[in-house]
Amino acid sequence: MILSGSYAQEQENGRPLGHTNQNKFRQMKDLLATPNESRTASGAPGYAYTQQKVDYIMDIRLDEANNQIFGEEKITYHNNSKDYLEYLWVQLDQNMRAKNSKTPDINTEIFNAAFNGPQSFTSSNLKDRFDGGFNIEYVKNDDGSNLSHTINQTMMRINLPKPLAPDAEFKFQIKWWYNINDINVDGGRSGLETFPDGNNNYTIAQFYPRLCVYDNVEGWQNMQFWGRSEFALEFGDFEVKITVPADHILEATGDLQNPKDVLTKEQQRRFNEAKKSFQDPVFIVTQEEAEQAEKGGTTKTKTWHFKANQVRDFAFASSRKYIWDAMAVNINGREVMAISLYPKEGNPLWEEHSTRVVANTLEEYSKLTFDYPYNKAVSVHSERQGMEYPMICFNYGRPNPDGTYDERTKRGMIGVITHEVGHNFFPMIVNSDERQWTWMDEGLNSFVETLAELDYDPNFFTGNLPKDIVPYMGGDQSYISPIMSHGDYVHQFGPNAYTKPAAGLYMLRHTIMGPELFDYAFRTYSQRWMFKHPTPADFFRTMEDASAMDLDWFWRGWFYTTDYTDIGVKEVKQYYLTDKPTEKAMKLAELYNMNLDAFKDKLIYYAEAENGIVPSDAKKVEDFAFLKAYLESLSDQERSKLLKAPKHFYQVTYEKPGGLVMPIIVELTYEDGTKERKMYPAQIWRYNENQVTKVYKTDKAITSIVIDPDLETADVDTSNNSWPKKIEESEFDKFKDKVRG
């Protein structure tokens, strides 16, 4: 096989066969779904777009003595589609921890130590498996009669008595309970944390049977939950009553309906004060009060009542250990509350930063997407969690027992709060399918998170910039998957779903599109798909539709392949002026049967400098009398349009060993120390993706050329980025054989 430019040709009897278009700039018609009346070619929802609605009324009881949660829910399913539905699918996420769960069976096991201490041996070999999972007491019709259903691991099919017609609704009831897992012992995205003082911190989510998404792309999204790829959910209205010990402080999705029943008059007064404080948080429960409360315990209960409209999920947190502070945030003239709950173990870090980070996140995300539509955002501290739900999230970042903390702990805490609060936008509002396309919420969110973190602290290390992902991009190809992969089946989940998409979007904004075009397009996508279910094609198409930029080359390379960026300076040739015919000129004259003697004193020749050394007798522009005469023959107006005569001439060949096409960013340094930047669009590679040449005609000698000086394109091998070449071994040299192999 012979590779020539972007085309592959096979030889047969000396004659090349035909080939398909493999040009890196070919359009993505072969990869994206065909537009239709539901999803337009522009990336917007079509006139026939529909989505379902699911409403929940729930009564929840937290049993602190036994660490169990009990629930009864009434569900109203609204069929807004044009389809008749024979059944409904319900997610039972807690079943991942059931004793008969298949999740442990899909993981390989090895002996990871030659010996064990008594504690680790007991945990590994003698401890009984946690008895989690839903215990379904009944599934009933609205009239109380039994409703047929089938449970398949983390999914339950509701067998409808008759097909549910378009524009009809179906009401049914589920009663259930389960044992709450200890997140530090049994793991999990929600559960409880046990403290040495005997108290628990309950961060509860995925706690109720929830309807799967039914849409006009996938039908039912009923992929099993294996513990990694997250959730696809429908929007609806929630009314939830949660009964907990009377001395607990509780926060949840939605607006509190009965503050007078669950808060003291002093707590109500302080919260009203917080609504007017836009600069600093106000304590509703102080650390002193929380420390006093954690010494207690009670058999009495309180019921907290919440309502939330147009949300896709519900979660809550409850403990007697909570310190509670809050402040107001101005979102385009509208008051939103930033709130934090945390045990004393989180201080002083949490009282210094948490609520302020929440406020900053709401402000910065709203600038780049849409005004935050809910009334609050809550950050709850739990030792090992980082998980998001509408209006509430659970976050790690704990100081040492003596209250000290290092910069890494602080940065981690600020980062996780920004990230999880940011999830209110993606996917809690721009409601993508996390089970299939993890990057559509994690990647987009990590990108906006980066901008918010840099606003909070300009020196913040985000880990999401193009230069940060070079080790991943240049790593062993057998452990790298394209971004467009199901999250359950990739080796390096974090880089694949979080950092590579975030770095790519940062590159689009900062380097390829520019902030003005990018921000308008990104805001258009966000607002088009608020409270709807977008797909990757909707994102790709909207970004192009709203910016007038053809980005198919970028989506195809960055999202659909594991190609990497590697652009270098292959060769630099320097030329000088002469009045003597060069070898190249003589060959050209022979080809066209020209007599160069007849053009004496009428032609200027470019001669290549050997080893970059220009001879002392090299001509200058002013040395050519016939050129001077020609210039003097021009009118003043014509001469005014001419550039200053160059003294130096260079031809630079850029090569691209890497598979990705990218802009070429060049920094030229001149003999007087001044610098000049040039950026050539990625389309420079459209005819030859292996190498391209550019000519520089300058008044000053060029002393160095550097490609991508600010590391904007995730170039995995910078050893070929400079001229004169720096003699050093790059990190790439250590693994390039694996990569290129």
PDB file of C-alpha atoms in Angstrom, residues 346-350 352-353 396-415 457 460:
ATOM      1  CA  GLY A 346     -14.720  20.404  57.560  1.00  0.00           C
ATOM      2  CA  ASN A 347     -13.537  23.584  59.241  1.00  0.00           C
ATOM      3  CA  PRO A 348     -11.849  25.991  58.895  1.00  0.00           C
ATOM      4  CA  LEU A 349     -11.661  25.191  55.183  1.00  0.00           C
ATOM      5  CA  TRP A 350     -15.380  24.966  54.557  1.00  0.00           C
ATOM      6  CA  GLU A 352     -13.731  30.021  54.443  1.00  0.00           C
ATOM      7  CA  HIS A 353     -14.533  28.804  50.941  1.00  0.00           C
ATOM      8  CA  TYR A 396     -15.041  16.085  49.736  1.00  0.00           C
ATOM      9  CA  GLY A 397     -12.099  18.163  50.967  1.00  0.00           C
ATOM     10  CA  ARG A 398     -11.369  17.683  54.674  1.00  0.00           C
ATOM     11  CA  PRO A 399      -8.582  19.336  56.697  1.00  0.00           C
ATOM     12  CA  ASN A 400      -6.364  17.443  59.105  1.00  0.00           C
ATOM     13  CA  PRO A 401      -7.849  16.749  62.564  1.00  0.00           C
ATOM     14  CA  ASP A 402      -6.034  19.826  63.935  1.00  0.00           C
ATOM     15  CA  GLY A 403      -7.636  22.032  61.263  1.00  0.00           C
ATOM     16  CA  THR A 404      -4.526  22.496  59.125  1.00  0.00           C
ATOM     17  CA  TYR A 405      -4.594  21.790  55.419  1.00  0.00           C
ATOM     18  CA  ASP A 406      -2.249  22.018  52.481  1.00  0.00           C
ATOM     19  CA  GLU A 407      -2.763  23.707  49.134  1.00  0.00           C
ATOM     20  CA  ARG A 408      -3.667  20.437  47.465  1.00  0.00           C
ATOM     21  CA  THR A 409      -6.548  19.810  49.889  1.00  0.00           C
ATOM     22  CA  LYS A 410      -7.805  23.344  49.449  1.00  0.00           C
ATOM     23  CA  ARG A 411      -7.557  23.149  45.662  1.00  0.00           C
ATOM     24  CA  GLY A 412      -9.295  19.780  45.619  1.00  0.00           C
ATOM     25  CA  MET A 413     -12.160  21.095  47.728  1.00  0.00           C
ATOM     26  CA  ILE A 414     -12.624  24.232  45.622  1.00  0.00           C
ATOM     27  CA  GLY A 415     -12.420  22.165  42.462  1.00  0.00           C
ATOM     28  CA  ASP A 457      -8.210  32.156  41.569  1.00  0.00           C
ATOM     29  CA  PHE A 460      -5.637  27.842  40.119  1.00  0.00           C
TER      30      PHE A 460
END
